[in-house]
PDB file of C-alpha atoms in Angstrom:
ATOM      1  CA  UNK A   1     138.177 106.487  57.208  1.00  0.00           C
ATOM      2  CA  UNK A   2     137.384 104.148  60.082  1.00  0.00           C
ATOM      3  CA  UNK A   3     134.244 102.033  59.705  1.00  0.00           C
ATOM      4  CA  UNK A   4     132.581 100.381  62.691  1.00  0.00           C
ATOM      5  CA  UNK A   5     133.001  96.623  62.705  1.00  0.00           C
ATOM      6  CA  UNK A   6     130.116  94.393  61.698  1.00  0.00           C
ATOM      7  CA  UNK A   7     129.573  92.982  65.258  1.00  0.00           C
ATOM      8  CA  UNK A   8     129.223  96.532  66.600  1.00  0.00           C
ATOM      9  CA  UNK A   9     126.635  97.428  63.948  1.00  0.00           C
ATOM     10  CA  UNK A  10     124.762  94.194  64.583  1.00  0.00           C
ATOM     11  CA  UNK A  11     124.776  94.917  68.286  1.00  0.00           C
ATOM     12  CA  UNK A  12     123.377  98.407  67.811  1.00  0.00           C
ATOM     13  CA  UNK A  13     120.640  97.113  65.512  1.00  0.00           C
ATOM     14  CA  UNK A  14     119.727  94.428  68.053  1.00  0.00           C
ATOM     15  CA  UNK A  15     119.634  96.985  70.871  1.00  0.00           C
ATOM     16  CA  UNK A  16     117.410  99.303  68.811  1.00  0.00           C
ATOM     17  CA  UNK A  17     115.027  96.428  68.037  1.00  0.00           C
ATOM     18  CA  UNK A  18     114.797  95.583  71.743  1.00  0.00           C
ATOM     19  CA  UNK A  19     114.060  99.205  72.622  1.00  0.00           C
ATOM     20  CA  UNK A  20     111.296  99.401  69.974  1.00  0.00           C
ATOM     21  CA  UNK A  21     109.746  96.125  71.194  1.00  0.00           C
ATOM     22  CA  UNK A  22     109.887  97.324  74.793  1.00  0.00           C
ATOM     23  CA  UNK A  23     108.241 100.614  73.827  1.00  0.00           C
ATOM     24  CA  UNK A  24     105.393  98.772  72.080  1.00  0.00           C
ATOM     25  CA  UNK A  25     104.913  96.502  75.084  1.00  0.00           C
ATOM     26  CA  UNK A  26     104.779  99.502  77.405  1.00  0.00           C
ATOM     27  CA  UNK A  27     102.230 101.182  75.116  1.00  0.00           C
ATOM     28  CA  UNK A  28     100.020  98.078  75.180  1.00  0.00           C
ATOM     29  CA  UNK A  29     100.288  97.898  78.970  1.00  0.00           C
ATOM     30  CA  UNK A  30      99.459 101.602  79.335  1.00  0.00           C
ATOM     31  CA  UNK A  31      96.373 101.314  77.113  1.00  0.00           C
ATOM     32  CA  UNK A  32      95.321  98.131  78.879  1.00  0.00           C
ATOM     33  CA  UNK A  33      95.609  99.694  82.325  1.00  0.00           C
ATOM     34  CA  UNK A  34      93.563 102.690  81.194  1.00  0.00           C
ATOM     35  CA  UNK A  35      90.777 100.398  79.950  1.00  0.00           C
ATOM     36  CA  UNK A  36      91.029  98.398  83.184  1.00  0.00           C
ATOM     37  CA  UNK A  37      90.686 101.482  85.420  1.00  0.00           C
ATOM     38  CA  UNK A  38      87.679 102.849  83.512  1.00  0.00           C
ATOM     39  CA  UNK A  39      85.704  99.615  83.225  1.00  0.00           C
ATOM     40  CA  UNK A  40      86.756  97.181  85.961  1.00  0.00           C
ATOM     41  CA  UNK A  41      83.750  97.848  88.222  1.00  0.00           C
ATOM     42  CA  UNK A  42      81.378  97.102  85.347  1.00  0.00           C
ATOM     43  CA  UNK A  43      82.442  93.468  85.760  1.00  0.00           C
ATOM     44  CA  UNK A  44      80.592  91.712  88.575  1.00  0.00           C
ATOM     45  CA  UNK A  45      80.481  88.275  90.095  1.00  0.00           C
ATOM     46  CA  UNK A  46      77.054  86.689  89.725  1.00  0.00           C
ATOM     47  CA  UNK A  47      76.448  84.066  92.388  1.00  0.00           C
ATOM     48  CA  UNK A  48      73.719  81.509  91.716  1.00  0.00           C
ATOM     49  CA  UNK A  49      72.438  78.313  93.265  1.00  0.00           C
ATOM     50  CA  UNK A  50      72.219  75.784  90.436  1.00  0.00           C
ATOM     51  CA  UNK A  51      70.139  72.617  90.648  1.00  0.00           C
ATOM     52  CA  UNK A  52      70.923  70.213  87.813  1.00  0.00           C
ATOM     53  CA  UNK A  53      68.951  67.116  86.910  1.00  0.00           C
ATOM     54  CA  UNK A  54      70.269  64.763  84.276  1.00  0.00           C
ATOM     55  CA  UNK A  55      69.691  61.266  83.032  1.00  0.00           C
ATOM     56  CA  UNK A  56      72.118  59.056  81.120  1.00  0.00           C
ATOM     57  CA  UNK A  57      71.090  55.960  79.160  1.00  0.00           C
ATOM     58  CA  UNK A  58      71.649  52.877  81.291  1.00  0.00           C
ATOM     59  CA  UNK A  59      72.549  54.897  84.391  1.00  0.00           C
ATOM     60  CA  UNK A  60      69.231  56.406  85.427  1.00  0.00           C
ATOM     61  CA  UNK A  61      68.757  59.948  86.653  1.00  0.00           C
ATOM     62  CA  UNK A  62      70.740  62.051  89.101  1.00  0.00           C
ATOM     63  CA  UNK A  63      70.444  65.509  90.616  1.00  0.00           C
ATOM     64  CA  UNK A  64      72.793  67.831  92.440  1.00  0.00           C
ATOM     65  CA  UNK A  65      72.729  71.380  93.743  1.00  0.00           C
ATOM     66  CA  UNK A  66      75.678  73.749  94.044  1.00  0.00           C
ATOM     67  CA  UNK A  67      76.479  77.413  94.520  1.00  0.00           C
ATOM     68  CA  UNK A  68      78.446  78.822  91.593  1.00  0.00           C
ATOM     69  CA  UNK A  69      80.115  82.099  90.663  1.00  0.00           C
ATOM     70  CA  UNK A  70      79.913  83.301  87.063  1.00  0.00           C
ATOM     71  CA  UNK A  71      81.025  86.525  85.389  1.00  0.00           C
ATOM     72  CA  UNK A  72      78.575  89.265  84.413  1.00  0.00           C
ATOM     73  CA  UNK A  73      78.992  92.615  82.656  1.00  0.00           C
ATOM     74  CA  UNK A  74      76.846  95.569  83.748  1.00  0.00           C
ATOM     75  CA  UNK A  75      75.492  97.264  80.604  1.00  0.00           C
ATOM     76  CA  UNK A  76      73.276  99.936  82.158  1.00  0.00           C
ATOM     77  CA  UNK A  77      73.704 102.163  85.258  1.00  0.00           C
ATOM     78  CA  UNK A  78      70.405 100.743  86.608  1.00  0.00           C
ATOM     79  CA  UNK A  79      72.214  97.437  87.120  1.00  0.00           C
ATOM     80  CA  UNK A  80      71.103  95.536  84.013  1.00  0.00           C
ATOM     81  CA  UNK A  81      73.727  92.828  83.686  1.00  0.00           C
ATOM     82  CA  UNK A  82      74.494  90.407  80.856  1.00  0.00           C
ATOM     83  CA  UNK A  83      76.147  87.014  81.172  1.00  0.00           C
ATOM     84  CA  UNK A  84      76.525  83.903  79.052  1.00  0.00           C
ATOM     85  CA  UNK A  85      73.407  81.782  79.497  1.00  0.00           C
ATOM     86  CA  UNK A  86      75.488  78.612  79.111  1.00  0.00           C
ATOM     87  CA  UNK A  87      77.634  79.551  82.120  1.00  0.00           C
ATOM     88  CA  UNK A  88      74.691  78.999  84.463  1.00  0.00           C
ATOM     89  CA  UNK A  89      72.165  77.020  82.376  1.00  0.00           C
ATOM     90  CA  UNK A  90      74.102  74.639  80.122  1.00  0.00           C
ATOM     91  CA  UNK A  91      71.268  72.130  79.748  1.00  0.00           C
ATOM     92  CA  UNK A  92      69.408  73.718  76.828  1.00  0.00           C
ATOM     93  CA  UNK A  93      72.583  74.327  74.833  1.00  0.00           C
ATOM     94  CA  UNK A  94      73.792  70.750  75.209  1.00  0.00           C
ATOM     95  CA  UNK A  95      70.343  69.401  74.361  1.00  0.00           C
ATOM     96  CA  UNK A  96      70.181  71.628  71.273  1.00  0.00           C
ATOM     97  CA  UNK A  97      73.653  70.632  70.154  1.00  0.00           C
ATOM     98  CA  UNK A  98      72.823  66.939  70.498  1.00  0.00           C
ATOM     99  CA  UNK A  99      69.587  67.227  68.539  1.00  0.00           C
ATOM    100  CA  UNK A 100      71.413  66.060  65.427  1.00  0.00           C
ATOM    101  CA  UNK A 101      73.710  63.630  67.185  1.00  0.00           C
ATOM    102  CA  UNK A 102      73.479  59.869  67.368  1.00  0.00           C
ATOM    103  CA  UNK A 103      70.350  58.218  68.700  1.00  0.00           C
ATOM    104  CA  UNK A 104      72.189  57.110  71.835  1.00  0.00           C
ATOM    105  CA  UNK A 105      73.390  60.657  72.595  1.00  0.00           C
ATOM    106  CA  UNK A 106      69.922  62.152  72.188  1.00  0.00           C
ATOM    107  CA  UNK A 107      68.726  60.067  75.129  1.00  0.00           C
ATOM    108  CA  UNK A 108      70.886  62.202  77.413  1.00  0.00           C
ATOM    109  CA  UNK A 109      68.694  64.721  79.237  1.00  0.00           C
ATOM    110  CA  UNK A 110      69.688  67.704  81.350  1.00  0.00           C
ATOM    111  CA  UNK A 111      67.575  70.281  83.165  1.00  0.00           C
ATOM    112  CA  UNK A 112      68.806  73.322  85.082  1.00  0.00           C
ATOM    113  CA  UNK A 113      67.006  75.361  87.720  1.00  0.00           C
ATOM    114  CA  UNK A 114      68.410  78.581  89.192  1.00  0.00           C
ATOM    115  CA  UNK A 115      67.659  80.204  92.522  1.00  0.00           C
ATOM    116  CA  UNK A 116      69.112  82.745  94.970  1.00  0.00           C
ATOM    117  CA  UNK A 117      70.771  84.909  92.292  1.00  0.00           C
ATOM    118  CA  UNK A 118      72.981  87.731  93.623  1.00  0.00           C
ATOM    119  CA  UNK A 119      75.268  90.386  92.193  1.00  0.00           C
ATOM    120  CA  UNK A 120      78.425  90.540  94.320  1.00  0.00           C
ATOM    121  CA  UNK A 121      80.072  93.974  94.253  1.00  0.00           C
ATOM    122  CA  UNK A 122      83.670  94.732  95.190  1.00  0.00           C
ATOM    123  CA  UNK A 123      82.677  96.491  98.424  1.00  0.00           C
ATOM    124  CA  UNK A 124      81.005  93.342  99.729  1.00  0.00           C
ATOM    125  CA  UNK A 125      77.467  94.389  98.791  1.00  0.00           C
ATOM    126  CA  UNK A 126      75.179  91.552  97.706  1.00  0.00           C
ATOM    127  CA  UNK A 127      72.268  92.617  95.498  1.00  0.00           C
ATOM    128  CA  UNK A 128      69.445  90.077  94.941  1.00  0.00           C
ATOM    129  CA  UNK A 129      68.710  89.776  91.229  1.00  0.00           C
ATOM    130  CA  UNK A 130      66.571  87.843  88.796  1.00  0.00           C
ATOM    131  CA  UNK A 131      66.854  86.763  85.179  1.00  0.00           C
ATOM    132  CA  UNK A 132      64.490  88.926  83.117  1.00  0.00           C
ATOM    133  CA  UNK A 133      65.411  87.726  79.617  1.00  0.00           C
ATOM    134  CA  UNK A 134      67.017  84.670  78.037  1.00  0.00           C
ATOM    135  CA  UNK A 135      68.220  84.524  74.435  1.00  0.00           C
ATOM    136  CA  UNK A 136      69.203  80.927  73.693  1.00  0.00           C
ATOM    137  CA  UNK A 137      70.301  81.675  70.119  1.00  0.00           C
ATOM    138  CA  UNK A 138      72.814  84.292  71.285  1.00  0.00           C
ATOM    139  CA  UNK A 139      73.624  82.493  74.569  1.00  0.00           C
ATOM    140  CA  UNK A 140      72.692  85.556  76.608  1.00  0.00           C
ATOM    141  CA  UNK A 141      70.937  86.031  79.928  1.00  0.00           C
ATOM    142  CA  UNK A 142      70.036  89.451  81.328  1.00  0.00           C
ATOM    143  CA  UNK A 143      69.689  90.113  85.066  1.00  0.00           C
ATOM    144  CA  UNK A 144      68.152  93.030  86.899  1.00  0.00           C
ATOM    145  CA  UNK A 145      68.473  93.861  90.595  1.00  0.00           C
ATOM    146  CA  UNK A 146      65.275  93.192  92.533  1.00  0.00           C
ATOM    147  CA  UNK A 147      65.822  96.439  94.406  1.00  0.00           C
ATOM    148  CA  UNK A 148      67.427  99.536  92.972  1.00  0.00           C
ATOM    149  CA  UNK A 149      71.130 100.015  93.858  1.00  0.00           C
ATOM    150  CA  UNK A 150      72.056 102.948  96.087  1.00  0.00           C
ATOM    151  CA  UNK A 151      73.309 104.883  93.053  1.00  0.00           C
ATOM    152  CA  UNK A 152      74.194 104.437  89.391  1.00  0.00           C
ATOM    153  CA  UNK A 153      76.418 101.420  88.757  1.00  0.00           C
ATOM    154  CA  UNK A 154      79.501 101.535  86.559  1.00  0.00           C
ATOM    155  CA  UNK A 155      78.420 100.151  83.191  1.00  0.00           C
ATOM    156  CA  UNK A 156      79.929  99.365  79.808  1.00  0.00           C
ATOM    157  CA  UNK A 157      78.480 101.621  77.108  1.00  0.00           C
ATOM    158  CA  UNK A 158      77.454  99.174  74.370  1.00  0.00           C
ATOM    159  CA  UNK A 159      76.568 102.047  72.027  1.00  0.00           C
ATOM    160  CA  UNK A 160      80.269 102.973  71.829  1.00  0.00           C
ATOM    161  CA  UNK A 161      81.288  99.751  70.135  1.00  0.00           C
ATOM    162  CA  UNK A 162      84.178  98.828  67.891  1.00  0.00           C
ATOM    163  CA  UNK A 163      85.121  96.270  65.240  1.00  0.00           C
ATOM    164  CA  UNK A 164      88.226  94.105  65.010  1.00  0.00           C
ATOM    165  CA  UNK A 165      90.300  92.279  62.438  1.00  0.00           C
ATOM    166  CA  UNK A 166      92.248  89.027  62.479  1.00  0.00           C
ATOM    167  CA  UNK A 167      95.241  89.169  64.868  1.00  0.00           C
ATOM    168  CA  UNK A 168      94.070  92.420  66.503  1.00  0.00           C
ATOM    169  CA  UNK A 169      94.895  92.603  70.201  1.00  0.00           C
ATOM    170  CA  UNK A 170      92.125  93.001  72.769  1.00  0.00           C
ATOM    171  CA  UNK A 171      91.912  93.747  76.473  1.00  0.00           C
ATOM    172  CA  UNK A 172      89.491  91.527  78.411  1.00  0.00           C
ATOM    173  CA  UNK A 173      88.319  92.037  81.995  1.00  0.00           C
ATOM    174  CA  UNK A 174      87.208  89.569  84.615  1.00  0.00           C
ATOM    175  CA  UNK A 175      86.848  88.995  88.346  1.00  0.00           C
ATOM    176  CA  UNK A 176      88.745  86.088  89.804  1.00  0.00           C
ATOM    177  CA  UNK A 177      87.326  83.506  92.173  1.00  0.00           C
ATOM    178  CA  UNK A 178      86.943  83.609  95.930  1.00  0.00           C
ATOM    179  CA  UNK A 179      90.352  81.990  96.471  1.00  0.00           C
ATOM    180  CA  UNK A 180      91.949  84.997  94.729  1.00  0.00           C
ATOM    181  CA  UNK A 181      89.890  87.496  96.717  1.00  0.00           C
ATOM    182  CA  UNK A 182      87.601  88.110  93.737  1.00  0.00           C
ATOM    183  CA  UNK A 183      90.192  90.585  92.488  1.00  0.00           C
ATOM    184  CA  UNK A 184      89.692  92.332  89.163  1.00  0.00           C
ATOM    185  CA  UNK A 185      91.883  90.947  86.400  1.00  0.00           C
ATOM    186  CA  UNK A 186      92.819  91.898  82.848  1.00  0.00           C
ATOM    187  CA  UNK A 187      94.179  89.813  79.979  1.00  0.00           C
ATOM    188  CA  UNK A 188      95.497  90.409  76.476  1.00  0.00           C
ATOM    189  CA  UNK A 189      93.774  88.350  73.785  1.00  0.00           C
ATOM    190  CA  UNK A 190      94.067  88.173  69.993  1.00  0.00           C
ATOM    191  CA  UNK A 191      91.420  87.621  67.340  1.00  0.00           C
ATOM    192  CA  UNK A 192      92.106  84.360  65.491  1.00  0.00           C
ATOM    193  CA  UNK A 193      89.126  84.559  63.112  1.00  0.00           C
ATOM    194  CA  UNK A 194      86.289  86.853  62.057  1.00  0.00           C
ATOM    195  CA  UNK A 195      83.125  84.998  61.045  1.00  0.00           C
ATOM    196  CA  UNK A 196      80.656  86.925  58.860  1.00  0.00           C
ATOM    197  CA  UNK A 197      77.851  84.374  58.355  1.00  0.00           C
ATOM    198  CA  UNK A 198      75.265  83.506  59.512  1.00  0.00           C
ATOM    199  CA  UNK A 199      75.998  86.496  61.765  1.00  0.00           C
ATOM    200  CA  UNK A 200      79.121  88.422  62.663  1.00  0.00           C
ATOM    201  CA  UNK A 201      81.162  87.138  65.575  1.00  0.00           C
ATOM    202  CA  UNK A 202      84.809  86.880  66.576  1.00  0.00           C
ATOM    203  CA  UNK A 203      86.807  83.803  67.528  1.00  0.00           C
ATOM    204  CA  UNK A 204      89.488  84.461  70.176  1.00  0.00           C
ATOM    205  CA  UNK A 205      92.849  82.722  70.254  1.00  0.00           C
ATOM    206  CA  UNK A 206      93.341  79.556  72.276  1.00  0.00           C
ATOM    207  CA  UNK A 207      95.952  80.943  74.688  1.00  0.00           C
ATOM    208  CA  UNK A 208      95.243  80.285  78.363  1.00  0.00           C
ATOM    209  CA  UNK A 209      94.170  83.509  80.118  1.00  0.00           C
ATOM    210  CA  UNK A 210      91.905  84.519  83.011  1.00  0.00           C
ATOM    211  CA  UNK A 211      89.106  85.405  80.556  1.00  0.00           C
ATOM    212  CA  UNK A 212      85.822  83.582  81.200  1.00  0.00           C
ATOM    213  CA  UNK A 213      82.363  83.451  79.663  1.00  0.00           C
ATOM    214  CA  UNK A 214      80.631  86.773  80.378  1.00  0.00           C
ATOM    215  CA  UNK A 215      83.877  88.778  80.239  1.00  0.00           C
ATOM    216  CA  UNK A 216      83.812  91.966  78.130  1.00  0.00           C
ATOM    217  CA  UNK A 217      86.429  92.559  75.423  1.00  0.00           C
ATOM    218  CA  UNK A 218      87.737  95.981  74.421  1.00  0.00           C
ATOM    219  CA  UNK A 219      89.794  97.167  71.475  1.00  0.00           C
ATOM    220  CA  UNK A 220      92.903  99.178  72.326  1.00  0.00           C
ATOM    221  CA  UNK A 221      91.057 102.455  71.629  1.00  0.00           C
ATOM    222  CA  UNK A 222      88.945 101.727  74.709  1.00  0.00           C
ATOM    223  CA  UNK A 223      85.665 100.865  72.968  1.00  0.00           C
ATOM    224  CA  UNK A 224      83.842  97.624  73.683  1.00  0.00           C
ATOM    225  CA  UNK A 225      84.014  94.868  71.078  1.00  0.00           C
ATOM    226  CA  UNK A 226      81.663  92.390  72.727  1.00  0.00           C
ATOM    227  CA  UNK A 227      81.218  89.747  75.415  1.00  0.00           C
ATOM    228  CA  UNK A 228      82.459  86.150  75.557  1.00  0.00           C
ATOM    229  CA  UNK A 229      79.706  83.563  75.096  1.00  0.00           C
ATOM    230  CA  UNK A 230      79.411  79.998  73.830  1.00  0.00           C
ATOM    231  CA  UNK A 231      78.227  79.078  70.350  1.00  0.00           C
ATOM    232  CA  UNK A 232      76.643  75.681  69.696  1.00  0.00           C
ATOM    233  CA  UNK A 233      76.051  73.892  66.411  1.00  0.00           C
ATOM    234  CA  UNK A 234      73.860  70.872  65.791  1.00  0.00           C
ATOM    235  CA  UNK A 235      75.906  68.251  64.009  1.00  0.00           C
ATOM    236  CA  UNK A 236      74.861  64.784  63.011  1.00  0.00           C
ATOM    237  CA  UNK A 237      77.004  62.153  64.603  1.00  0.00           C
ATOM    238  CA  UNK A 238      78.467  64.776  66.948  1.00  0.00           C
ATOM    239  CA  UNK A 239      78.249  64.558  70.705  1.00  0.00           C
ATOM    240  CA  UNK A 240      81.399  63.810  72.687  1.00  0.00           C
ATOM    241  CA  UNK A 241      84.531  62.621  70.903  1.00  0.00           C
ATOM    242  CA  UNK A 242      86.356  59.517  72.153  1.00  0.00           C
ATOM    243  CA  UNK A 243      89.338  61.577  73.311  1.00  0.00           C
ATOM    244  CA  UNK A 244      87.488  64.859  73.809  1.00  0.00           C
ATOM    245  CA  UNK A 245      85.199  65.253  76.807  1.00  0.00           C
ATOM    246  CA  UNK A 246      84.029  68.628  75.521  1.00  0.00           C
ATOM    247  CA  UNK A 247      81.067  68.553  73.113  1.00  0.00           C
ATOM    248  CA  UNK A 248      82.365  68.856  69.558  1.00  0.00           C
ATOM    249  CA  UNK A 249      79.700  71.388  68.555  1.00  0.00           C
ATOM    250  CA  UNK A 250      80.694  74.070  71.092  1.00  0.00           C
ATOM    251  CA  UNK A 251      83.157  76.921  70.717  1.00  0.00           C
ATOM    252  CA  UNK A 252      83.868  80.135  72.620  1.00  0.00           C
ATOM    253  CA  UNK A 253      83.210  83.339  70.663  1.00  0.00           C
ATOM    254  CA  UNK A 254      82.986  87.088  71.219  1.00  0.00           C
ATOM    255  CA  UNK A 255      79.458  88.267  70.456  1.00  0.00           C
ATOM    256  CA  UNK A 256      79.497  91.840  69.056  1.00  0.00           C
ATOM    257  CA  UNK A 257      78.303  94.626  71.354  1.00  0.00           C
ATOM    258  CA  UNK A 258      75.723  95.698  68.762  1.00  0.00           C
ATOM    259  CA  UNK A 259      73.869  92.362  69.046  1.00  0.00           C
ATOM    260  CA  UNK A 260      73.972  92.535  72.848  1.00  0.00           C
ATOM    261  CA  UNK A 261      72.595  96.094  72.808  1.00  0.00           C
ATOM    262  CA  UNK A 262      69.651  95.057  70.615  1.00  0.00           C
ATOM    263  CA  UNK A 263      68.837  92.206  72.990  1.00  0.00           C
ATOM    264  CA  UNK A 264      69.272  94.426  76.083  1.00  0.00           C
ATOM    265  CA  UNK A 265      66.610  96.829  74.792  1.00  0.00           C
ATOM    266  CA  UNK A 266      64.096  93.973  75.026  1.00  0.00           C
ATOM    267  CA  UNK A 267      64.853  93.227  78.687  1.00  0.00           C
ATOM    268  CA  UNK A 268      61.759  93.904  80.822  1.00  0.00           C
ATOM    269  CA  UNK A 269      61.735  95.351  84.320  1.00  0.00           C
ATOM    270  CA  UNK A 270      62.379  93.050  87.265  1.00  0.00           C
ATOM    271  CA  UNK A 271      59.253  91.466  88.699  1.00  0.00           C
ATOM    272  CA  UNK A 272      60.523  91.961  92.226  1.00  0.00           C
ATOM    273  CA  UNK A 273      61.014  95.684  91.756  1.00  0.00           C
ATOM    274  CA  UNK A 274      61.511  97.850  94.827  1.00  0.00           C
ATOM    275  CA  UNK A 275      57.876  98.184  95.849  1.00  0.00           C
ATOM    276  CA  UNK A 276      57.247  97.788  99.575  1.00  0.00           C
ATOM    277  CA  UNK A 277      54.110  95.730  99.011  1.00  0.00           C
ATOM    278  CA  UNK A 278      56.252  92.907  97.592  1.00  0.00           C
ATOM    279  CA  UNK A 279      58.681  92.746 100.512  1.00  0.00           C
ATOM    280  CA  UNK A 280      56.504  90.609 102.815  1.00  0.00           C
ATOM    281  CA  UNK A 281      55.879  88.177  99.955  1.00  0.00           C
ATOM    282  CA  UNK A 282      59.594  87.826  99.300  1.00  0.00           C
ATOM    283  CA  UNK A 283      60.396  87.323 102.979  1.00  0.00           C
ATOM    284  CA  UNK A 284      57.767  84.559 103.226  1.00  0.00           C
ATOM    285  CA  UNK A 285      59.268  82.823 100.217  1.00  0.00           C
ATOM    286  CA  UNK A 286      62.721  82.951 101.796  1.00  0.00           C
ATOM    287  CA  UNK A 287      61.391  81.351 104.952  1.00  0.00           C
TER     288      UNK A 287
END
């Protein structure tokens, strides 16, 4: 009886392995594109004018003002949007983190003031908005439109949440910057750690992707896992390392959707509202 040679068998096994790997990759891409199509418009660009004042020991105080784009996730059809507080107001987090640092570091002061907040939609619509709730512990800020949108906005349903395990793959969504036409983007991330205490959160891998603070993360079944925020920890003798210009007590995490939903339920109505009697007041302020 003729038996196939070993190189032929090895070649067939290698080909089969490649086909299986390709099939898995295609399955991941198909699931990712489905999540992207269903949820992409729930990701919005939040444009803010940020005025920062800071003082450094021996250097005095300085101030600057700039217009910045940050990522927000719409969590209710009314336009309620969540973003990472640290992405637009980093002052409080850095001050909190340095509370247990060296005496020299604690002399560093930073204050942030926001104005002219807008939700930028993909059709070019700009919706004036205001921050209605800040949660410094969770690093969350909630925005509401000052006037009601023309219709219900696409929103991520936080009540349909999921859990994840170490090394699980996730699909994250984002909008790119102005130079890239503010196009919608998707990335594949992996969970590198699951932290249970003092509260549950997920630590993403360190691979470079287009994911930013405020981006939502979904498990491959299409349910939302959470939103990317920054976690800070007070640490004595911390501050900035000699070869690390990023504060040592900061790390990017995925905050579970359940925690965001609880916070969202506390978000009050916008003060601006859509009442006509407030329009003259707003126009005077703009002048």
